PDB file of C-alpha atoms in Angstrom:
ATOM      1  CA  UNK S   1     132.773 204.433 239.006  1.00  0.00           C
ATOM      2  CA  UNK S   2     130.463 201.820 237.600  1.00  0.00           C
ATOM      3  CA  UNK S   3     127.205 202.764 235.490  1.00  0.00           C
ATOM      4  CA  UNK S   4     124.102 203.900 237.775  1.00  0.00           C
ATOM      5  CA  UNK S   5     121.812 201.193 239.006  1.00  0.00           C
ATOM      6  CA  UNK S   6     120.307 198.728 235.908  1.00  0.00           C
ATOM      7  CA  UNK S   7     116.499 198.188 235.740  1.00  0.00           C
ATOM      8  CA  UNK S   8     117.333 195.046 237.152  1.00  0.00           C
ATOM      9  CA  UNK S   9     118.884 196.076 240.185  1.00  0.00           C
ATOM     10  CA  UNK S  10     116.203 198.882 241.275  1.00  0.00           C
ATOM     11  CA  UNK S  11     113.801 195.701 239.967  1.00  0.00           C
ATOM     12  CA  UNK S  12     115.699 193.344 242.620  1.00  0.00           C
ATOM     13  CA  UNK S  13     115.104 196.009 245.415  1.00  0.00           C
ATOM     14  CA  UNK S  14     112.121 196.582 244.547  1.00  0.00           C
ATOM     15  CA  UNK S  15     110.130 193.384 244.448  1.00  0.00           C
ATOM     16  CA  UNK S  16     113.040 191.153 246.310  1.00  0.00           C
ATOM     17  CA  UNK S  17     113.463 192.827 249.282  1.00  0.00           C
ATOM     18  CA  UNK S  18     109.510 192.504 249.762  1.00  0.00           C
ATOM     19  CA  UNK S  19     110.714 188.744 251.343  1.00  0.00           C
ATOM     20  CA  UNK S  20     113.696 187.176 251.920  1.00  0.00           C
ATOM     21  CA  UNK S  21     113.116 184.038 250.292  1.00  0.00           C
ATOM     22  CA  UNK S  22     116.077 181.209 251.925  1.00  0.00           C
ATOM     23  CA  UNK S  23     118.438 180.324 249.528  1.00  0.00           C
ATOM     24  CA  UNK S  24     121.006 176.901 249.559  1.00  0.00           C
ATOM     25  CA  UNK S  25     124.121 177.299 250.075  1.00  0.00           C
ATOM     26  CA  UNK S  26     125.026 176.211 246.740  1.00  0.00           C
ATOM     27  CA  UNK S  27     123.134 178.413 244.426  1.00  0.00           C
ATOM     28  CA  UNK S  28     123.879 180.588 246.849  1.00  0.00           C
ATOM     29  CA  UNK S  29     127.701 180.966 246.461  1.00  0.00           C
ATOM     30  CA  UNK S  30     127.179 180.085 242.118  1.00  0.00           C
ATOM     31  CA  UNK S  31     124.237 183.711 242.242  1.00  0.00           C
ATOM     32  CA  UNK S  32     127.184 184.954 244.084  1.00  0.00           C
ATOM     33  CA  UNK S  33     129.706 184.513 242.314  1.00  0.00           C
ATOM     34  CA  UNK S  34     127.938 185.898 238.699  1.00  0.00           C
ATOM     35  CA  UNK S  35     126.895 189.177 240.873  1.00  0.00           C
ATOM     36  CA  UNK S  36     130.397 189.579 242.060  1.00  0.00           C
ATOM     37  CA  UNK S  37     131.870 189.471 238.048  1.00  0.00           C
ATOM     38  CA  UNK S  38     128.768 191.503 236.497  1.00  0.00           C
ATOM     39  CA  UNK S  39     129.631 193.932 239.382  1.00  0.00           C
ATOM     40  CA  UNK S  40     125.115 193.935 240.695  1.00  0.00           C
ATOM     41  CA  UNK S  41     124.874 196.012 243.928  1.00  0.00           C
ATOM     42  CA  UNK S  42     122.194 193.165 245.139  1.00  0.00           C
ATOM     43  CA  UNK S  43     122.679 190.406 247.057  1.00  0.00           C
ATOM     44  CA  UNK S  44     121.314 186.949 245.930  1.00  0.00           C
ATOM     45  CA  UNK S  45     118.164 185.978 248.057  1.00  0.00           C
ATOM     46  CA  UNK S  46     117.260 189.264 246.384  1.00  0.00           C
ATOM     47  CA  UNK S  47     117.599 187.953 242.828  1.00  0.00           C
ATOM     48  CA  UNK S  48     116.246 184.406 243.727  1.00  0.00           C
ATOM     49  CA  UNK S  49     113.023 186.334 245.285  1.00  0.00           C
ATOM     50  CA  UNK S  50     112.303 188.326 241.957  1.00  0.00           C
ATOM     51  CA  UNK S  51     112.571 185.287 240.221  1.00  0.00           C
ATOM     52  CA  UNK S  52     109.770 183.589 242.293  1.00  0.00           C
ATOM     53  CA  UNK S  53     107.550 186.989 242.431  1.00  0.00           C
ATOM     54  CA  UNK S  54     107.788 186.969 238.806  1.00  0.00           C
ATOM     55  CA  UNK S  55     106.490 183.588 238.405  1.00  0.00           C
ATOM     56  CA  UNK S  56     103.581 183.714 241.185  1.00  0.00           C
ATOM     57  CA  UNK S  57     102.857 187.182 239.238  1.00  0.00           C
ATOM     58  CA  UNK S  58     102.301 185.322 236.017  1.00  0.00           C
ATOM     59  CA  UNK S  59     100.552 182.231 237.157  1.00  0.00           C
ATOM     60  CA  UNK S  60      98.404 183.929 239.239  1.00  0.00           C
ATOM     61  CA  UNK S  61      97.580 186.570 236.395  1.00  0.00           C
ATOM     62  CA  UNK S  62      96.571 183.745 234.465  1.00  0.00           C
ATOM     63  CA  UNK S  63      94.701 181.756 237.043  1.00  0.00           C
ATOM     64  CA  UNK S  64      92.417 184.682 237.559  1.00  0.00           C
ATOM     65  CA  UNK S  65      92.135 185.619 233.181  1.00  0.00           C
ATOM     66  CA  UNK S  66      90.781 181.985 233.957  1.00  0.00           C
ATOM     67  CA  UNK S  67      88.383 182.228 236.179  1.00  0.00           C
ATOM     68  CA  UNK S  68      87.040 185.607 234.962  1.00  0.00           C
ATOM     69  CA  UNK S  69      86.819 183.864 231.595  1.00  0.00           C
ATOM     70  CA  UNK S  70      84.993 181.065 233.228  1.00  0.00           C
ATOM     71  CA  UNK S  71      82.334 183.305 235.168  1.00  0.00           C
ATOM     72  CA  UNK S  72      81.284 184.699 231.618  1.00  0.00           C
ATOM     73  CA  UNK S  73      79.573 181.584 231.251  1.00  0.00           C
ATOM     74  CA  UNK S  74      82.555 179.911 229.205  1.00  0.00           C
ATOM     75  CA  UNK S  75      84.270 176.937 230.002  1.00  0.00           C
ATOM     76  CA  UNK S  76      87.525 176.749 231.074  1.00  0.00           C
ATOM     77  CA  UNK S  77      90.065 178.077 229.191  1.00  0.00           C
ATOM     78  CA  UNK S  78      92.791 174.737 229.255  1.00  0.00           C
ATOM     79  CA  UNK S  79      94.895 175.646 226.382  1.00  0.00           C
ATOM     80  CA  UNK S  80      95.296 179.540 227.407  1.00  0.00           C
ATOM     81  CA  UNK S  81      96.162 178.455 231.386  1.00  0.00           C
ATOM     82  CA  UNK S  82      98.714 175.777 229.815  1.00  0.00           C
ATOM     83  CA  UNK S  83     100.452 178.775 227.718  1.00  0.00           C
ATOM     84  CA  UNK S  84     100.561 180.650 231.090  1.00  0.00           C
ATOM     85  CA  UNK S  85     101.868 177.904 233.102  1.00  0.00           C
ATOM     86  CA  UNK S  86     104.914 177.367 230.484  1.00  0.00           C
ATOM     87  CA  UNK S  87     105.254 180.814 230.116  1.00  0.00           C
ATOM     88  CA  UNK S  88     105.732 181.383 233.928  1.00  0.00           C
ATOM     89  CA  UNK S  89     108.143 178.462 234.148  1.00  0.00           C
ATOM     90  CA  UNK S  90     110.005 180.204 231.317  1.00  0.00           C
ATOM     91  CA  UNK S  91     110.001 183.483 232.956  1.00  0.00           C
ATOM     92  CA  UNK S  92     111.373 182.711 236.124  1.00  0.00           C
ATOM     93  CA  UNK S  93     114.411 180.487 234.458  1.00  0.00           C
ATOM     94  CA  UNK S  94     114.915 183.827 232.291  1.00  0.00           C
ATOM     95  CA  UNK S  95     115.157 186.032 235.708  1.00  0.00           C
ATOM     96  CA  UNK S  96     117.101 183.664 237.552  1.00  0.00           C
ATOM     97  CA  UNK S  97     119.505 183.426 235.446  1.00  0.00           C
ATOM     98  CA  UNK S  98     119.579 186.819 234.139  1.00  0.00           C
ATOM     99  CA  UNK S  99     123.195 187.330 236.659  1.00  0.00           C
ATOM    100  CA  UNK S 100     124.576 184.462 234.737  1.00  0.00           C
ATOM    101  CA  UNK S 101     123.801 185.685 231.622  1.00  0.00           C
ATOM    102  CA  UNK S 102     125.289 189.343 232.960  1.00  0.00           C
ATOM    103  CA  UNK S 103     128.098 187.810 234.182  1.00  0.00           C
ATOM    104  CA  UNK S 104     129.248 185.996 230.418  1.00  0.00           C
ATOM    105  CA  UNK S 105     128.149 189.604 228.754  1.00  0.00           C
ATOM    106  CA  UNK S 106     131.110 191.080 231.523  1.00  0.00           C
ATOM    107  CA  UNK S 107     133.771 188.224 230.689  1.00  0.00           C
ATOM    108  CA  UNK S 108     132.995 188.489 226.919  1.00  0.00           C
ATOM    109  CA  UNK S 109     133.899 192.535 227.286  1.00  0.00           C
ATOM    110  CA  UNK S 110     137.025 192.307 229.812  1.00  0.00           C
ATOM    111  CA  UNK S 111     138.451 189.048 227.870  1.00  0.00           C
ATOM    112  CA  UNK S 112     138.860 191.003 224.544  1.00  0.00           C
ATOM    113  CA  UNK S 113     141.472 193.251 226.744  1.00  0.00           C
ATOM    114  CA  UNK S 114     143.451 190.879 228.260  1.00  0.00           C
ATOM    115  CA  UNK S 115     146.070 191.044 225.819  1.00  0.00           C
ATOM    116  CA  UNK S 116     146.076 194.984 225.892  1.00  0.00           C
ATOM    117  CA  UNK S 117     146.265 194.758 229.384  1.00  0.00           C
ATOM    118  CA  UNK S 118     149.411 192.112 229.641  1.00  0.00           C
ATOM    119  CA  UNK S 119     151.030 194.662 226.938  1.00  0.00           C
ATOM    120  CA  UNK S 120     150.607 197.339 228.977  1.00  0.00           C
ATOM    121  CA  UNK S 121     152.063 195.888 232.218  1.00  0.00           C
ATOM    122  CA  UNK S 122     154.589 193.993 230.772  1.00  0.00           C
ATOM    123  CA  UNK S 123     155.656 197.532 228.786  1.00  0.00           C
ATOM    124  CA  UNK S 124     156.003 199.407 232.375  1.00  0.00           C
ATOM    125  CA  UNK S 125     157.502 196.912 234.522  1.00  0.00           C
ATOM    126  CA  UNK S 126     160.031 196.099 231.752  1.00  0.00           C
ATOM    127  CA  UNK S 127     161.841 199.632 232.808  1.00  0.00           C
ATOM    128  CA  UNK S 128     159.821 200.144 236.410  1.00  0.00           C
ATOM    129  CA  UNK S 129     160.033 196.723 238.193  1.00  0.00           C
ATOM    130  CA  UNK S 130     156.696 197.613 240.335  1.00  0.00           C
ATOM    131  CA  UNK S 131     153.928 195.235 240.287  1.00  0.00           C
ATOM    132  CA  UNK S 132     151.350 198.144 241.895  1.00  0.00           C
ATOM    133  CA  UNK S 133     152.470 201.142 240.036  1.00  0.00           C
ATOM    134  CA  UNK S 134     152.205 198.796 236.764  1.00  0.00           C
ATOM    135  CA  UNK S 135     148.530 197.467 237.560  1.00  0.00           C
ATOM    136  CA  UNK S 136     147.443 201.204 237.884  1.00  0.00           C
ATOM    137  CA  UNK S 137     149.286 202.732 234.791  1.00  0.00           C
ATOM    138  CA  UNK S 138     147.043 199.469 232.655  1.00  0.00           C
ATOM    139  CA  UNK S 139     143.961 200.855 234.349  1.00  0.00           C
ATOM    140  CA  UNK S 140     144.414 204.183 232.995  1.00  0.00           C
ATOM    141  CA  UNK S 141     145.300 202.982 229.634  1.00  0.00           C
ATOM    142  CA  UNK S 142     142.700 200.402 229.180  1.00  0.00           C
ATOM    143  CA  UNK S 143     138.900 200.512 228.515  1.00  0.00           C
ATOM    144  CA  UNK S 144     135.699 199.713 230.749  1.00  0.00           C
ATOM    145  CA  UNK S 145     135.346 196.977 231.732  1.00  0.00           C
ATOM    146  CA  UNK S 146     138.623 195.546 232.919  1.00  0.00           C
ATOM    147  CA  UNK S 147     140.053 198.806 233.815  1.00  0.00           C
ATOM    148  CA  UNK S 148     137.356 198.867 235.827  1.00  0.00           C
ATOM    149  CA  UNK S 149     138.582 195.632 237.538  1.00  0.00           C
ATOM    150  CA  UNK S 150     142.241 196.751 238.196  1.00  0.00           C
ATOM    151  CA  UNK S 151     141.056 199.867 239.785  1.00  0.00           C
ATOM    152  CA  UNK S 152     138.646 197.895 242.148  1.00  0.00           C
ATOM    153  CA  UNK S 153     142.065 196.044 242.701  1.00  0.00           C
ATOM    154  CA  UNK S 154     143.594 199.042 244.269  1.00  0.00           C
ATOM    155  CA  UNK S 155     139.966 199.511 246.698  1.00  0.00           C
ATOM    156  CA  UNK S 156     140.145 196.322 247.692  1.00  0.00           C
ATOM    157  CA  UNK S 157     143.143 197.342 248.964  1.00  0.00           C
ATOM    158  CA  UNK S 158     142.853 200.899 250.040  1.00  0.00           C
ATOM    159  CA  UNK S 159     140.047 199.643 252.352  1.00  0.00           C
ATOM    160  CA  UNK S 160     141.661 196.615 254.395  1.00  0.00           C
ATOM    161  CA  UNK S 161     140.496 193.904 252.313  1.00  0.00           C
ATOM    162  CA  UNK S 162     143.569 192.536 251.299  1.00  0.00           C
ATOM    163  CA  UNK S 163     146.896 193.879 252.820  1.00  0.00           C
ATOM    164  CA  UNK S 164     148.684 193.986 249.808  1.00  0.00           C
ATOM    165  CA  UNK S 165     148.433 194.571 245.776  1.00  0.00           C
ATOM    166  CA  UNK S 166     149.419 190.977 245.235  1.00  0.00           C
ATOM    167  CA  UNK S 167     146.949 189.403 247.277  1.00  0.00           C
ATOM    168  CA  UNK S 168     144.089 191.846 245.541  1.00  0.00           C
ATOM    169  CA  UNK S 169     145.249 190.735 242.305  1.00  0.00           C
ATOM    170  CA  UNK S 170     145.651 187.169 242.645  1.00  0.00           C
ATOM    171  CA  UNK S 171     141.826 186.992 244.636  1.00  0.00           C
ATOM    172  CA  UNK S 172     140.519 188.794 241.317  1.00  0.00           C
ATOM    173  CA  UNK S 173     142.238 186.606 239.267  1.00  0.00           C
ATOM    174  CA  UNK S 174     140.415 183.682 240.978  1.00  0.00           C
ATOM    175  CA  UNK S 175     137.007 184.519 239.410  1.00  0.00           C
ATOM    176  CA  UNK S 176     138.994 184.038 235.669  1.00  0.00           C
ATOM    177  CA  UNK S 177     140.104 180.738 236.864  1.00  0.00           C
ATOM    178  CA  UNK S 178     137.741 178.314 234.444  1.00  0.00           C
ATOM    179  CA  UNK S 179     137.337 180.861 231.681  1.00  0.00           C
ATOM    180  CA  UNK S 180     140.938 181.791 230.808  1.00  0.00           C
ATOM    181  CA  UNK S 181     143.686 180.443 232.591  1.00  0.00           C
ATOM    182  CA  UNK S 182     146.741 181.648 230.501  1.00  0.00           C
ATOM    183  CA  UNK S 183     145.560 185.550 231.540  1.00  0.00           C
ATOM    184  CA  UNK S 184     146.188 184.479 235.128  1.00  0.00           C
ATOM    185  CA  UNK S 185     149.677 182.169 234.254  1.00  0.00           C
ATOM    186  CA  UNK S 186     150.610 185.205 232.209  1.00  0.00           C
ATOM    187  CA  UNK S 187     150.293 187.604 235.636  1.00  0.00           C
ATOM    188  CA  UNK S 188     151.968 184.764 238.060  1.00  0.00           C
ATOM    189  CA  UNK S 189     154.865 184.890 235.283  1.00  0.00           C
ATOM    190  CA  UNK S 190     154.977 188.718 235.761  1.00  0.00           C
ATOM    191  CA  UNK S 191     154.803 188.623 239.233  1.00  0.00           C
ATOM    192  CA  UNK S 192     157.821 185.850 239.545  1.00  0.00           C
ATOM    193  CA  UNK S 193     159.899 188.509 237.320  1.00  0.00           C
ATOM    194  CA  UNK S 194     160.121 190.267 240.522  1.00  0.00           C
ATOM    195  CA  UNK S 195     162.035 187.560 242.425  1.00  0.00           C
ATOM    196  CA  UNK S 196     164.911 186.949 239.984  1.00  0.00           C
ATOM    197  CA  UNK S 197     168.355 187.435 240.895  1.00  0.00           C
ATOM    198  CA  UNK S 198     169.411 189.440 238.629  1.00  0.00           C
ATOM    199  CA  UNK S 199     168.381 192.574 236.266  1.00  0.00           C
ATOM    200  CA  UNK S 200     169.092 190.796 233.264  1.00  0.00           C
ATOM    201  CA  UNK S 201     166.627 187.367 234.103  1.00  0.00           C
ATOM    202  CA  UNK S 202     163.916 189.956 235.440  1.00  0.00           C
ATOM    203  CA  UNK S 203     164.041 191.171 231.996  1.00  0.00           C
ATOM    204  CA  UNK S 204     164.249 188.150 230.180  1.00  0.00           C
ATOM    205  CA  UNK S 205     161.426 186.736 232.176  1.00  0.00           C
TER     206      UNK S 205
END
């Protein structure tokens, strides 16, 4: 349902499957974690290996300019192999951070429909008091991306991931956790709606 492979992603299979560079465990679970919210079909050593081809590319492009420039019967060129040393450096911060930078461009998108997408499940469960069949009537209603999110919600589901809706949502909601914590307070109010006593509290809650 998502948008065909990026240039980044056919780059990342590309030129990061060529080696499988080892990766800590802590930048490790942070690449993770921003491939997971942009939604990259890659897996990190993959992104952490462009990065390092892309640097090695550059330097080495500029090593050789060098020494081409050199066997013209010129001296070296300092100042040009400087520029391509900070320019390399800069490169490979831009590419390994490019899932970062993916993954704020996602949150900026899905956060400007958080209040449509309260509305709209608040607005069903008011007169259906079902927590599943309200998380799929917001994800027909509401735009790319977050509809997107609710209906991988439901997969994670429909293929064993989680055993129920509740457990789907609240692992989703997890990733929203240090960006926006009243949009998951606001679902674990709607979800204790469920357990009141009484028709009248549900609604009031």
């Amino acid at each position: 349902m998502a948008p065909e492979l990026t240039r980044y992603e056919r780059l990342c299979y590309n030129f990061g499957s060529l080696i499988k560079l080892k990766i800590s465990k802590k930048d490790e679970e942070k690449i993770k974690k921003n491939i997971q919210i942009a939604h990259l079909d890659i897996e990190p050593w993959q992104a952490l290996t462009l990065a390092v081809i892309s640097f090695i590319g550059i330097f080495f492009f500029g090593l050789f300019g060098s020494v081409i420039y050199v066997l013209l019967g010129n001296s070296f060129p300092v100042l040009f192999f400087m520029m391509v040393v900070i320019f390399s450096v800069f490169f490979y911060n831009y590419i390994y951070l490019f899932p970062s930078r993916l993954a704020n461009k996602w949150r900026l998108k899905a956060s400007s429909q958080m209040v449509p997408a309260i509305l709209y499940i608040v607005v069903y469960m008011r007169h259906t008091p079902n927590l599943e069949r309200a998380i799929q009537f917001a994800s027909e209603h509401l735009e790319y991306p977050l509809a997107l999110d609710f209906k991988k919600v439901f997969y994670n589901v429909s293929i064993g991931k989680f055993s129920t809706i509740k457990e789907s949502l609240d692992n989703y909601l997890e990733i929203w956790r240090d960006y926006s914590i009243e949009f998951i307070e606001s679902f674990h109010l709607i979800e204790s709606s469920l357990f009141e006593p009484s028709e009248e509290r549900r609604i009031a809650t």
